[in-house]
Coordinates of N, CA and C in Angstrom, one line a residue:
M1 N 117.4 126.3 104.7 CA 117.3 126.4 106.4 C 116.7 127.5 106.6
Q2 N 116.0 127.5 107.7 CA 115.4 128.9 108.0 C 116.9 129.3 108.8
R3 N 116.6 131.0 108.7 CA 117.4 131.6 109.2 C 118.0 131.4 110.7
L4 N 118.9 131.8 111.3 CA 119.1 131.4 112.8 C 118.1 132.4 113.4
T5 N 117.6 131.8 114.4 CA 116.7 132.5 115.4 C 116.8 132.3 116.6
K6 N 116.9 133.4 117.6 CA 117.0 133.0 118.9 C 116.1 132.5 119.9
I7 N 116.7 131.4 120.3 CA 115.8 130.5 121.3 C 115.7 130.8 122.6
A8 N 116.8 131.4 122.9 CA 117.2 131.6 124.6 C 118.3 132.7 124.6
P9 N 118.4 133.5 125.5 CA 119.8 134.1 125.7 C 121.0 133.3 125.4
G10 N 122.0 133.9 124.3 CA 123.1 133.2 124.0 C 122.9 131.8 123.3
V11 N 121.5 131.7 122.8 CA 121.4 130.3 121.8 C 120.5 130.8 120.8
L12 N 121.0 130.1 119.6 CA 120.4 130.1 118.4 C 120.3 128.9 117.9
S13 N 119.0 129.0 117.0 CA 119.1 127.5 116.0 C 118.3 127.7 114.7
A14 N 118.8 126.8 113.9 CA 118.1 126.8 112.5 C 117.6 125.6 112.3
T15 N 116.6 125.4 111.2 CA 116.0 124.2 110.9 C 116.1 123.9 109.4
A16 N 116.4 122.8 109.4 CA 116.7 122.5 107.7 C 115.4 121.8 107.3
E17 N 115.3 122.0 106.2 CA 114.1 121.3 105.4 C 114.1 119.7 105.4
Y18 N 115.0 119.0 105.4 CA 115.5 117.8 105.5 C 115.1 117.4 106.9
A19 N 113.8 116.5 107.0 CA 113.5 115.6 108.3 C 113.5 116.7 109.2
T20 N 113.2 117.9 109.1 CA 113.2 119.0 110.1 C 114.1 119.0 111.0
T21 N 115.5 118.9 110.6 CA 116.5 118.8 111.4 C 117.0 120.1 111.8
T22 N 117.5 120.3 113.1 CA 118.0 121.4 114.1 C 119.5 121.5 114.0
S23 N 119.8 122.7 114.0 CA 121.0 123.0 114.3 C 121.3 123.8 115.4
T24 N 122.1 123.7 116.2 CA 122.3 124.5 117.7 C 123.4 125.5 117.9
V25 N 123.5 126.5 118.1 CA 124.4 127.5 118.2 C 124.6 127.9 119.7
V26 N 125.5 127.9 120.4 CA 125.8 128.6 121.6 C 126.8 129.5 121.5
T27 N 126.3 130.5 121.9 CA 127.4 131.9 121.7 C 128.0 132.2 123.0
A28 N 129.3 133.0 122.9 CA 130.1 133.2 123.9 C 130.1 134.7 123.9
P29 N 130.6 135.5 124.9 CA 130.5 137.0 125.0 C 131.4 137.5 124.2
D30 N 132.5 136.8 123.7 CA 133.6 137.5 122.9 C 133.4 137.3 121.5
G31 N 132.0 136.5 120.9 CA 131.9 136.2 119.6 C 132.4 135.0 119.4
G32 N 132.8 134.0 119.9 CA 133.0 132.7 119.8 C 131.8 131.9 119.7
C33 N 131.8 130.6 119.3 CA 130.5 129.8 119.2 C 130.8 128.5 119.2
L34 N 130.0 127.7 119.9 CA 129.8 126.1 119.8 C 128.6 125.9 118.9
V35 N 129.0 124.8 117.9 CA 127.9 124.5 116.9 C 127.6 123.1 117.1
I36 N 126.4 122.9 117.4 CA 125.8 121.4 117.7 C 125.2 120.7 116.4
D37 N 125.5 119.7 116.1 CA 124.8 119.1 115.0 C 124.4 119.9 114.0
P38 N 125.4 120.4 113.1 CA 125.1 121.1 112.0 C 124.5 120.7 110.8
G39 N 123.5 120.9 110.1 CA 123.2 119.8 109.1 C 122.1 120.8 108.1
V40 N 121.3 120.4 107.0 CA 121.9 118.9 106.7 C 122.5 118.8 105.1
S41 N 122.2 119.9 104.6 CA 122.5 119.7 102.8 C 123.9 120.6 102.9
V42 N 124.7 120.6 102.1 CA 125.7 121.5 101.5 C 125.3 123.1 101.7
A43 N 124.1 123.2 100.8 CA 123.7 124.7 100.9 C 123.2 125.2 102.3
D44 N 122.8 124.0 103.3 CA 122.2 124.5 104.7 C 123.3 124.8 105.2
L45 N 124.5 124.0 105.5 CA 125.8 124.6 106.2 C 126.4 125.5 105.7
A46 N 126.3 125.9 104.3 CA 126.8 127.0 103.6 C 126.1 128.4 104.3
G47 N 124.8 128.1 104.3 CA 123.8 129.2 104.9 C 124.1 129.3 106.4
L48 N 124.5 128.4 107.0 CA 124.7 128.6 108.7 C 126.0 129.3 108.8
A49 N 127.2 129.0 108.0 CA 128.3 129.6 108.3 C 128.2 131.1 107.8
A50 N 127.3 131.4 106.8 CA 127.1 132.8 106.4 C 126.6 133.4 107.3
D51 N 125.5 133.0 108.2 CA 124.6 133.6 109.0 C 125.5 134.0 110.4
L52 N 126.1 132.9 110.8 CA 127.4 133.0 111.8 C 128.3 134.2 111.3
A53 N 128.6 134.4 110.3 CA 129.8 135.4 109.8 C 129.0 137.0 110.0
A54 N 127.9 136.7 109.4 CA 127.0 138.1 109.2 C 126.8 138.4 110.7
A55 N 126.6 137.5 111.7 CA 126.3 137.8 113.2 C 127.6 138.1 113.9
G56 N 128.7 138.1 113.4 CA 130.1 138.2 114.1 C 130.8 137.1 114.9
L57 N 130.1 136.0 114.6 CA 130.1 134.9 115.3 C 131.3 133.7 114.5
T58 N 132.1 133.4 115.5 CA 133.1 132.3 114.7 C 133.1 131.0 115.6
P59 N 133.1 130.0 115.1 CA 133.0 128.8 115.6 C 134.2 128.7 116.2
R60 N 134.2 128.0 117.5 CA 135.3 127.4 118.2 C 135.3 125.9 118.7
A61 N 134.2 125.7 118.7 CA 134.2 124.0 118.6 C 132.7 123.3 118.2
G62 N 132.8 122.3 117.7 CA 131.6 121.9 117.4 C 131.4 120.3 118.4
F63 N 130.2 119.9 118.6 CA 129.8 118.8 119.1 C 128.6 117.8 118.1
A64 N 129.1 116.6 117.9 CA 127.7 115.7 117.4 C 127.0 115.2 118.5
T65 N 125.9 115.0 118.6 CA 125.0 114.4 119.3 C 125.2 112.7 119.5
H66 N 125.4 112.4 118.4 CA 125.5 110.7 118.0 C 126.1 110.4 116.7
P67 N 126.2 109.4 116.4 CA 126.9 108.7 115.5 C 126.2 108.9 114.1
H68 N 125.1 109.1 113.9 CA 124.2 109.2 112.7 C 124.7 110.2 111.7
W69 N 124.5 109.7 110.5 CA 125.1 110.5 109.5 C 124.9 111.8 109.3
D70 N 123.6 112.4 109.6 CA 122.9 113.5 109.4 C 123.5 114.6 110.9
H71 N 124.1 113.8 111.8 CA 124.5 114.7 112.9 C 126.0 114.9 113.1
V72 N 127.0 114.2 112.1 CA 128.1 114.5 112.1 C 128.7 115.0 110.9
L73 N 128.0 116.0 110.2 CA 128.5 116.9 109.3 C 129.1 118.2 109.6
W74 N 129.8 118.6 108.4 CA 130.7 119.8 109.0 C 130.9 120.3 107.4
S75 N 131.5 121.6 107.6 CA 132.0 122.4 106.3 C 133.2 123.0 106.7
A76 N 134.0 123.3 105.6 CA 135.1 123.9 105.9 C 134.8 125.5 106.1
A77 N 133.8 125.8 105.8 CA 133.3 127.5 106.1 C 133.2 127.6 107.4
L78 N 133.1 126.5 108.3 CA 132.8 126.6 109.9 C 134.1 126.6 110.3
G79 N 135.1 126.1 109.9 CA 136.1 126.5 110.3 C 136.9 125.0 111.0
D80 N 138.2 125.1 110.9 CA 138.9 124.0 111.3 C 139.1 124.1 112.9
V81 N 138.0 123.4 113.6 CA 137.9 123.7 115.2 C 137.7 121.9 115.5
P82 N 138.1 122.0 116.9 CA 137.8 120.7 117.4 C 136.3 120.2 117.5
R83 N 136.0 119.2 117.1 CA 134.7 118.6 116.9 C 134.4 117.4 117.8
Y84 N 133.8 117.4 118.8 CA 133.7 116.2 119.6 C 132.4 115.4 119.9
A85 N 132.7 114.2 120.4 CA 131.3 113.3 120.7 C 131.7 112.3 121.8
A86 N 130.9 111.5 122.2 CA 130.9 110.6 123.3 C 132.2 109.7 122.7
P87 N 132.8 109.1 123.9 CA 133.5 107.9 123.3 C 132.8 106.8 122.1
A88 N 131.7 106.4 122.9 CA 130.8 105.2 122.1 C 130.5 105.7 120.9
A89 N 130.2 107.0 120.6 CA 129.6 107.7 119.6 C 130.7 107.5 118.4
V90 N 132.0 107.9 118.7 CA 133.4 107.8 117.9 C 133.6 106.4 117.6
A91 N 133.5 105.5 118.6 CA 133.9 104.2 118.5 C 133.3 103.3 117.2
I92 N 132.1 103.6 117.4 CA 131.0 102.9 116.3 C 131.0 103.3 115.4
W93 N 131.6 104.7 114.7 CA 131.8 105.2 113.5 C 132.3 104.2 112.4
P94 N 133.6 103.7 112.4 CA 134.0 102.7 111.5 C 133.1 101.5 111.1
E95 N 132.4 101.1 112.1 CA 131.3 100.0 111.8 C 130.0 100.3 111.0
I96 N 129.6 101.6 111.0 CA 128.6 102.2 110.1 C 129.1 103.1 109.2
R97 N 130.1 103.3 108.9 CA 130.8 104.4 108.1 C 130.3 104.0 106.7
E98 N 130.5 102.9 106.0 CA 129.9 102.6 104.6 C 128.5 102.8 104.5
E99 N 127.7 102.3 105.5 CA 126.4 102.6 104.9 C 126.0 103.9 105.5
S100 N 126.6 104.6 106.4 CA 126.1 105.8 106.8 C 126.6 107.0 105.4
L101 N 127.5 106.9 104.9 CA 127.9 107.5 103.7 C 127.1 107.2 102.6
R102 N 126.7 106.0 102.3 CA 125.6 105.8 101.3 C 124.5 106.5 101.6
Y103 N 123.7 106.5 102.9 CA 122.9 107.2 103.1 C 123.0 108.9 103.0
L104 N 124.2 109.2 103.3 CA 124.5 110.6 103.1 C 124.6 111.1 101.4
Q105 N 125.0 110.1 100.7 CA 125.3 110.6 99.5 C 123.8 110.5 98.5
E106 N 122.9 109.8 98.9 CA 121.6 109.8 98.5 C 120.9 110.8 99.2
A107 N 120.9 111.3 100.4 CA 119.8 112.4 100.8 C 120.7 113.9 100.6
A108 N 122.0 113.4 100.6 CA 122.5 115.1 100.9 C 123.7 114.9 100.3
P109 N 124.0 115.1 98.9 CA 125.1 114.9 98.3 C 126.0 116.3 98.3
G110 N 127.2 115.9 98.0 CA 128.1 117.2 97.7 C 128.9 117.4 98.9
H111 N 128.8 116.8 100.0 CA 129.5 117.1 101.2 C 131.2 116.6 101.1
D112 N 132.2 117.2 101.5 CA 133.2 116.9 101.9 C 133.5 115.7 102.8
L113 N 133.7 114.6 102.4 CA 133.6 113.3 103.2 C 134.7 113.0 104.2
S114 N 135.8 114.0 103.9 CA 136.8 113.8 104.8 C 136.6 114.6 106.1
L115 N 135.4 115.4 106.0 CA 135.1 116.0 107.1 C 133.9 115.4 108.1
V116 N 133.3 114.4 107.4 CA 132.0 113.7 108.0 C 132.9 112.8 109.0
A117 N 132.1 113.1 110.5 CA 132.6 112.2 111.6 C 134.0 112.4 111.8
A118 N 134.6 113.4 111.4 CA 136.0 114.0 112.0 C 136.1 114.2 113.6
L119 N 135.6 113.3 114.4 CA 135.4 113.6 115.8 C 136.2 113.1 116.7
T120 N 136.6 114.0 117.7 CA 137.3 113.5 118.9 C 136.7 113.2 120.0
P121 N 137.0 111.9 120.4 CA 136.4 111.4 121.6 C 136.6 112.1 123.2
L122 N 135.7 112.3 123.4 CA 135.7 113.0 124.8 C 136.2 112.1 125.9
P123 N 136.5 112.5 127.2 CA 137.3 111.5 128.0 C 135.8 110.7 128.6
D124 N 136.1 109.6 129.0 CA 134.8 108.7 129.4 C 134.1 109.4 130.6
D125 N 134.7 110.0 131.5 CA 134.4 110.7 132.6 C 133.9 112.4 132.3
A126 N 133.9 112.4 131.1 CA 133.7 114.2 130.6 C 132.0 114.5 131.2
A127 N 132.3 115.6 131.5 CA 131.0 116.2 132.4 C 130.2 117.2 131.4
A128 N 131.3 117.8 130.4 CA 130.8 118.9 129.8 C 131.8 119.1 128.6
I129 N 131.0 120.0 127.8 CA 132.2 120.1 126.4 C 133.1 120.8 126.8
P130 N 134.5 120.7 126.4 CA 135.5 121.6 126.6 C 135.6 122.8 125.7
W131 N 135.2 123.8 126.0 CA 135.3 125.0 125.2 C 135.0 126.2 126.2
D132 N 135.6 127.5 125.6 CA 135.8 128.4 126.6 C 134.5 129.3 126.7
G133 N 133.5 128.9 126.2 CA 132.1 129.7 126.4 C 131.3 129.0 127.3
P134 N 130.0 129.4 127.4 CA 129.1 129.2 128.7 C 129.1 127.6 128.8
A135 N 128.9 126.9 129.8 CA 129.0 125.9 130.5 C 128.1 125.0 129.5
A136 N 128.3 123.9 128.9 CA 127.7 123.0 128.2 C 127.7 121.7 128.5
Q137 N 126.6 121.3 129.4 CA 126.8 120.0 130.3 C 126.2 118.8 129.4
L138 N 126.7 117.5 129.6 CA 126.6 116.5 128.9 C 125.6 115.5 129.8
I139 N 124.8 115.0 128.9 CA 124.0 114.0 129.4 C 124.0 112.9 128.6
I140 N 124.8 111.5 128.7 CA 125.6 110.6 127.9 C 124.8 109.4 128.4
H141 N 124.2 108.8 127.3 CA 123.3 107.5 127.3 C 123.5 106.7 126.1
D142 N 122.8 105.7 126.0 CA 122.8 104.6 124.7 C 121.8 104.5 124.1
G143 N 120.5 105.3 124.6 CA 119.3 105.2 124.0 C 119.3 105.8 122.5
H144 N 118.7 105.3 121.5 CA 118.6 105.6 120.1 C 120.0 105.5 119.1
A145 N 121.0 105.6 120.0 CA 122.4 105.4 119.4 C 123.6 105.2 120.5
P146 N 124.6 104.4 120.3 CA 125.7 104.3 121.1 C 126.0 105.8 121.6
G147 N 126.6 106.1 122.7 CA 127.1 107.6 123.2 C 126.3 108.6 122.7
H148 N 124.9 108.5 122.8 CA 124.0 109.9 122.5 C 124.3 110.6 123.5
G149 N 124.7 112.0 122.9 CA 125.1 113.0 124.0 C 124.1 114.2 124.0
A150 N 122.9 114.2 124.8 CA 122.2 115.7 124.9 C 123.2 116.9 125.5
V151 N 122.8 117.8 125.2 CA 123.7 119.0 126.0 C 122.7 119.9 126.6
F152 N 122.9 119.9 128.0 CA 122.0 121.0 128.8 C 123.0 122.2 129.0
L153 N 122.4 123.4 128.8 CA 122.8 124.8 129.0 C 122.2 125.6 130.0
P154 N 122.7 125.2 131.3 CA 122.1 126.0 132.3 C 122.1 127.5 132.6
G155 N 123.0 127.7 131.9 CA 123.1 129.3 132.0 C 121.7 129.8 131.2
A156 N 121.4 129.3 130.2 CA 120.1 129.5 129.5 C 119.1 128.7 129.6
G157 N 119.1 127.8 130.5 CA 118.2 126.8 130.6 C 117.6 126.2 129.3
V158 N 118.5 125.7 128.4 CA 118.2 125.1 127.2 C 118.9 123.3 127.2
L159 N 117.7 122.9 127.0 CA 118.4 121.3 126.4 C 118.4 121.0 125.4
A160 N 119.4 120.8 124.4 CA 119.7 120.2 123.4 C 119.3 118.7 123.1
A161 N 118.3 118.1 123.1 CA 118.1 116.6 123.4 C 118.8 115.4 122.1
G162 N 119.3 116.0 121.1 CA 119.6 115.4 120.1 C 118.6 114.5 119.6
D163 N 118.7 113.3 119.0 CA 117.3 112.6 118.6 C 116.4 112.0 119.7
M164 N 115.9 112.6 120.7 CA 115.0 112.1 121.6 C 114.0 113.6 121.8
L165 N 113.0 112.9 122.3 CA 112.0 114.1 122.8 C 111.5 115.0 121.6
S166 N 111.1 114.3 120.4 CA 110.6 114.9 119.2 C 109.3 115.2 119.1
D167 N 108.6 116.1 118.6 CA 107.1 116.2 118.5 C 106.7 115.7 116.9
I168 N 107.6 115.2 116.4 CA 107.5 114.7 115.0 C 108.1 113.3 114.8
E169 N 108.6 112.7 115.8 CA 109.1 111.3 115.6 C 108.8 110.4 116.9
I170 N 108.6 109.4 116.8 CA 108.5 108.5 117.8 C 109.9 107.9 118.5
P171 N 109.9 107.5 119.6 CA 111.1 107.2 119.9 C 111.9 105.8 119.0
L172 N 113.0 106.1 118.4 CA 113.4 105.1 117.4 C 114.6 104.5 118.4
L173 N 114.5 103.1 118.3 CA 115.3 102.3 119.2 C 116.8 101.9 118.1
D174 N 117.6 101.6 118.9 CA 118.9 101.0 118.3 C 118.7 99.4 118.6
T175 N 118.2 98.9 117.5 CA 117.8 97.2 117.5 C 119.0 96.6 117.4
E176 N 120.2 97.3 117.1 CA 121.5 96.6 117.0 C 121.8 96.5 118.3
A177 N 121.5 96.8 119.3 CA 122.0 97.1 121.0 C 121.5 95.8 121.7
G178 N 122.1 95.6 122.6 CA 121.8 94.2 123.5 C 120.6 94.4 124.1
D179 N 120.0 95.8 124.4 CA 118.8 95.9 125.3 C 118.2 97.4 124.8
P180 N 117.7 97.2 123.7 CA 117.4 98.6 122.7 C 116.4 99.3 123.6
L181 N 115.3 98.4 124.2 CA 114.3 99.0 125.0 C 114.7 99.9 126.4
G182 N 115.5 99.0 126.8 CA 116.1 99.2 128.2 C 117.1 100.7 128.0
D183 N 117.8 100.6 127.2 CA 118.7 101.7 126.8 C 117.6 102.9 126.6
Y184 N 117.0 102.7 125.8 CA 116.0 104.3 125.5 C 115.4 104.7 126.9
V185 N 114.8 103.6 127.5 CA 114.2 104.1 128.8 C 115.1 104.7 129.8
A186 N 116.4 104.4 129.8 CA 117.6 104.8 130.5 C 117.9 106.2 130.0
G187 N 117.9 106.5 128.8 CA 118.2 107.8 128.3 C 117.0 108.6 128.8
L188 N 116.1 108.3 128.3 CA 114.8 109.1 128.6 C 114.9 109.4 130.0
D189 N 115.0 108.5 131.1 CA 115.2 108.9 132.5 C 116.3 110.0 132.8
R190 N 117.3 109.8 132.2 CA 118.4 110.9 132.2 C 118.0 112.2 132.1
L191 N 117.2 112.2 130.8 CA 116.7 113.6 130.4 C 116.0 114.2 131.2
A192 N 114.9 113.2 131.9 CA 113.9 113.6 132.5 C 114.3 114.4 133.8
A193 N 115.4 113.8 134.4 CA 115.9 114.1 135.7 C 116.9 115.4 135.8
V194 N 117.0 116.0 134.4 CA 117.5 117.3 134.3 C 116.7 118.5 134.9
T195 N 117.5 118.8 135.8 CA 116.4 120.4 136.4 C 117.1 121.9 135.9
G196 N 116.0 122.6 135.8 CA 116.0 124.0 135.3 C 116.1 124.1 133.7
A197 N 115.6 123.1 133.0 CA 115.3 123.1 131.5 C 114.0 124.1 131.1
R198 N 114.0 125.0 130.5 CA 113.3 126.0 130.4 C 112.7 125.9 128.6
V199 N 113.9 125.2 128.0 CA 113.4 125.3 126.6 C 114.1 124.0 126.1
L200 N 113.5 123.5 125.2 CA 113.8 122.2 124.6 C 114.3 122.4 123.2
I201 N 115.4 121.8 122.6 CA 115.5 121.8 121.2 C 115.6 120.3 120.8
P202 N 114.8 119.8 120.1 CA 115.0 118.1 119.8 C 116.0 118.3 118.4
G203 N 116.5 116.9 117.9 CA 117.2 117.1 116.6 C 116.5 117.0 115.4
H204 N 115.3 116.8 115.5 CA 114.1 116.5 114.5 C 112.9 117.2 115.3
G205 N 112.3 118.3 114.8 CA 111.1 118.7 115.3 C 111.1 120.1 115.2
H206 N 110.2 120.6 116.4 CA 110.5 122.0 116.8 C 110.6 122.3 118.3
P207 N 111.2 123.3 118.7 CA 111.6 123.5 120.1 C 110.1 123.7 120.8
G208 N 110.4 123.6 122.2 CA 109.3 123.9 123.2 C 109.8 124.5 124.3
D209 N 108.6 124.8 125.2 CA 109.0 125.2 126.4 C 109.2 124.4 127.7
A210 N 109.1 124.6 128.8 CA 109.3 123.7 129.8 C 107.9 122.7 130.1
A211 N 106.8 123.2 129.6 CA 105.3 122.3 129.8 C 105.5 121.5 128.4
E212 N 106.2 122.0 127.3 CA 106.3 120.9 126.2 C 107.3 119.9 126.3
L213 N 108.5 120.2 127.0 CA 109.3 119.5 127.4 C 108.5 118.0 128.1
R214 N 107.7 118.4 129.2 CA 107.1 117.4 130.4 C 106.3 116.7 129.2
R215 N 105.5 117.3 128.4 CA 104.6 116.6 127.7 C 105.3 115.7 126.7
R216 N 106.3 116.0 126.1 CA 107.1 114.9 125.7 C 107.6 113.5 126.2
I217 N 107.8 114.0 127.1 CA 108.7 113.0 128.3 C 107.5 112.1 128.4
D218 N 106.4 112.5 128.6 CA 105.3 111.7 129.0 C 104.8 110.8 127.8
A219 N 105.0 111.6 126.5 CA 104.5 110.8 125.3 C 105.5 109.8 125.0
D220 N 106.6 110.2 125.4 CA 107.7 108.9 124.9 C 107.7 107.8 126.1
R221 N 107.2 108.1 127.3 CA 107.2 107.2 128.3 C 106.1 106.1 127.7
R222 N 104.8 106.7 127.5 CA 103.6 106.1 126.8 C 103.8 105.2 125.9
Y223 N 104.8 105.8 124.9 CA 105.1 104.9 123.7 C 105.9 103.9 124.2
L224 N 106.8 103.9 125.0 CA 107.8 102.8 125.5 C 106.9 102.0 126.3
D225 N 106.1 102.1 127.3 CA 105.3 101.4 127.6 C 104.4 100.5 126.9
L226 N 103.9 101.1 126.1 CA 102.8 100.4 125.1 C 103.9 99.3 123.9
L227 N 105.1 100.0 123.6 CA 106.0 99.2 123.0 C 106.2 97.8 123.7
A228 N 106.5 97.9 125.2 CA 107.0 96.9 125.7 C 106.1 95.8 126.1
A229 N 104.8 96.5 126.0 CA 103.5 95.1 126.2 C 103.5 94.5 124.9
G230 N 104.0 94.9 123.8 CA 104.1 94.0 122.5 C 102.8 93.8 121.9
Q231 N 101.9 94.6 122.0 CA 100.5 94.9 121.6 C 100.3 95.9 120.6
P232 N 99.7 95.6 119.5 CA 99.5 96.8 118.6 C 98.8 98.1 119.3
F233 N 99.3 99.2 118.8 CA 98.9 100.4 119.4 C 99.3 101.5 118.4
D234 N 98.6 102.5 118.4 CA 99.0 104.0 117.5 C 99.6 104.9 118.3
D235 N 100.4 105.7 117.5 CA 100.8 107.2 118.0 C 100.7 108.0 116.9
P236 N 100.1 109.2 117.2 CA 100.1 110.1 116.0 C 101.4 110.5 115.3
R237 N 102.4 110.4 115.9 CA 103.6 110.6 115.2 C 103.8 109.7 114.1
A238 N 103.3 108.4 113.9 CA 103.5 107.4 113.4 C 102.6 106.9 112.3
A239 N 101.9 108.2 111.8 CA 100.7 107.9 111.1 C 100.9 107.4 109.9
G240 N 101.9 107.5 109.4 CA 102.0 107.3 107.8 C 103.8 107.2 107.3
G241 N 104.2 106.9 106.3 CA 105.5 106.8 105.8 C 106.4 106.0 106.4
W242 N 107.6 106.3 106.6 CA 108.7 105.5 107.0 C 108.5 105.4 108.8
L243 N 107.9 106.4 109.2 CA 107.7 106.4 110.7 C 106.7 105.0 111.1
R244 N 105.5 105.4 110.3 CA 104.5 103.9 110.6 C 105.4 102.6 110.1
D245 N 106.1 102.5 109.2 CA 107.0 101.4 108.9 C 107.8 100.9 110.3
T246 N 108.5 101.9 110.6 CA 109.7 101.8 111.7 C 108.7 101.4 112.8
H247 N 107.6 102.3 113.2 CA 107.0 101.7 114.4 C 106.8 100.3 114.4
Q248 N 106.0 99.9 113.1 CA 105.7 98.2 113.2 C 107.0 97.4 113.2
Q249 N 108.1 97.7 112.8 CA 109.5 97.1 113.0 C 109.7 97.0 114.4
Q250 N 109.4 98.1 115.1 CA 109.9 97.9 116.6 C 109.2 97.1 117.4
L251 N 107.6 97.3 117.0 CA 106.7 96.4 117.6 C 106.9 94.8 117.2
D252 N 107.5 94.6 116.1 CA 107.7 93.3 115.8 C 108.8 92.8 116.4
Y253 N 109.9 93.7 116.5 CA 111.2 93.4 117.1 C 111.1 93.0 118.7
V254 N 110.2 94.1 119.4 CA 110.1 93.7 120.7 C 109.3 92.5 121.0
T255 N 108.3 92.2 120.0 CA 107.6 90.9 120.2 C 108.2 89.9 120.0
S256 N 109.1 89.7 119.0 CA 109.7 88.6 118.9 C 111.1 88.2 119.9
H257 N 111.4 89.4 120.7 CA 112.4 89.4 121.8 C 112.0 89.3 123.3
R258 N 110.7 88.9 123.2 CA 110.2 88.8 124.7 C 110.3 87.5 125.2

């Protein structure tokens, strides 16, 4: 993992080698901090905890943007603190636990499995993460995964978008949902409606400024529009590997469900 770097006032980020996965840290004036989606390997989390300690920062809370295995990780070195997620994200975990842990063991072995997805569901009407630091507003939707919760930090102008608005990944639909395409479009609309975002941090990929945020929204809208049309098309983010295969699977899914 790269060392923690300052993204905006009071907001730090680090990027793991695995899937260019970001961890986001929101700091409070008294040295407390909120840790969003820490990942991915045991060494990554140990390095994150060490960097926080060296900076005089103590985790007070954690937040998982959604229930996929690479976003529900934790380490004892980060402390025994409340870790939150949207209700739907917590509710779906028992259904996906076995498969998720299998992926985890293959990709990032050695984690304390008792800490994986040890999450507290927020109230259904929660508008923000309950912690004693800067306001961390929630944008909850079901695009990509049930209970996907992006975090907007109005004081810093930062949008931590979870697994949305990536520069290296196409929109990835939850094809187990009743309306995968509609859910994703609705989620994208909710993110596009955020006002005051000057910095974007995606769950996978690279941070960007306000202009890059708009560019990624437009790119994802274009992808979803073309996908809905059910005709073959290309996206530079799906040029090869598993993303190319996933793109074809999504195109096949939409075509078969028209």
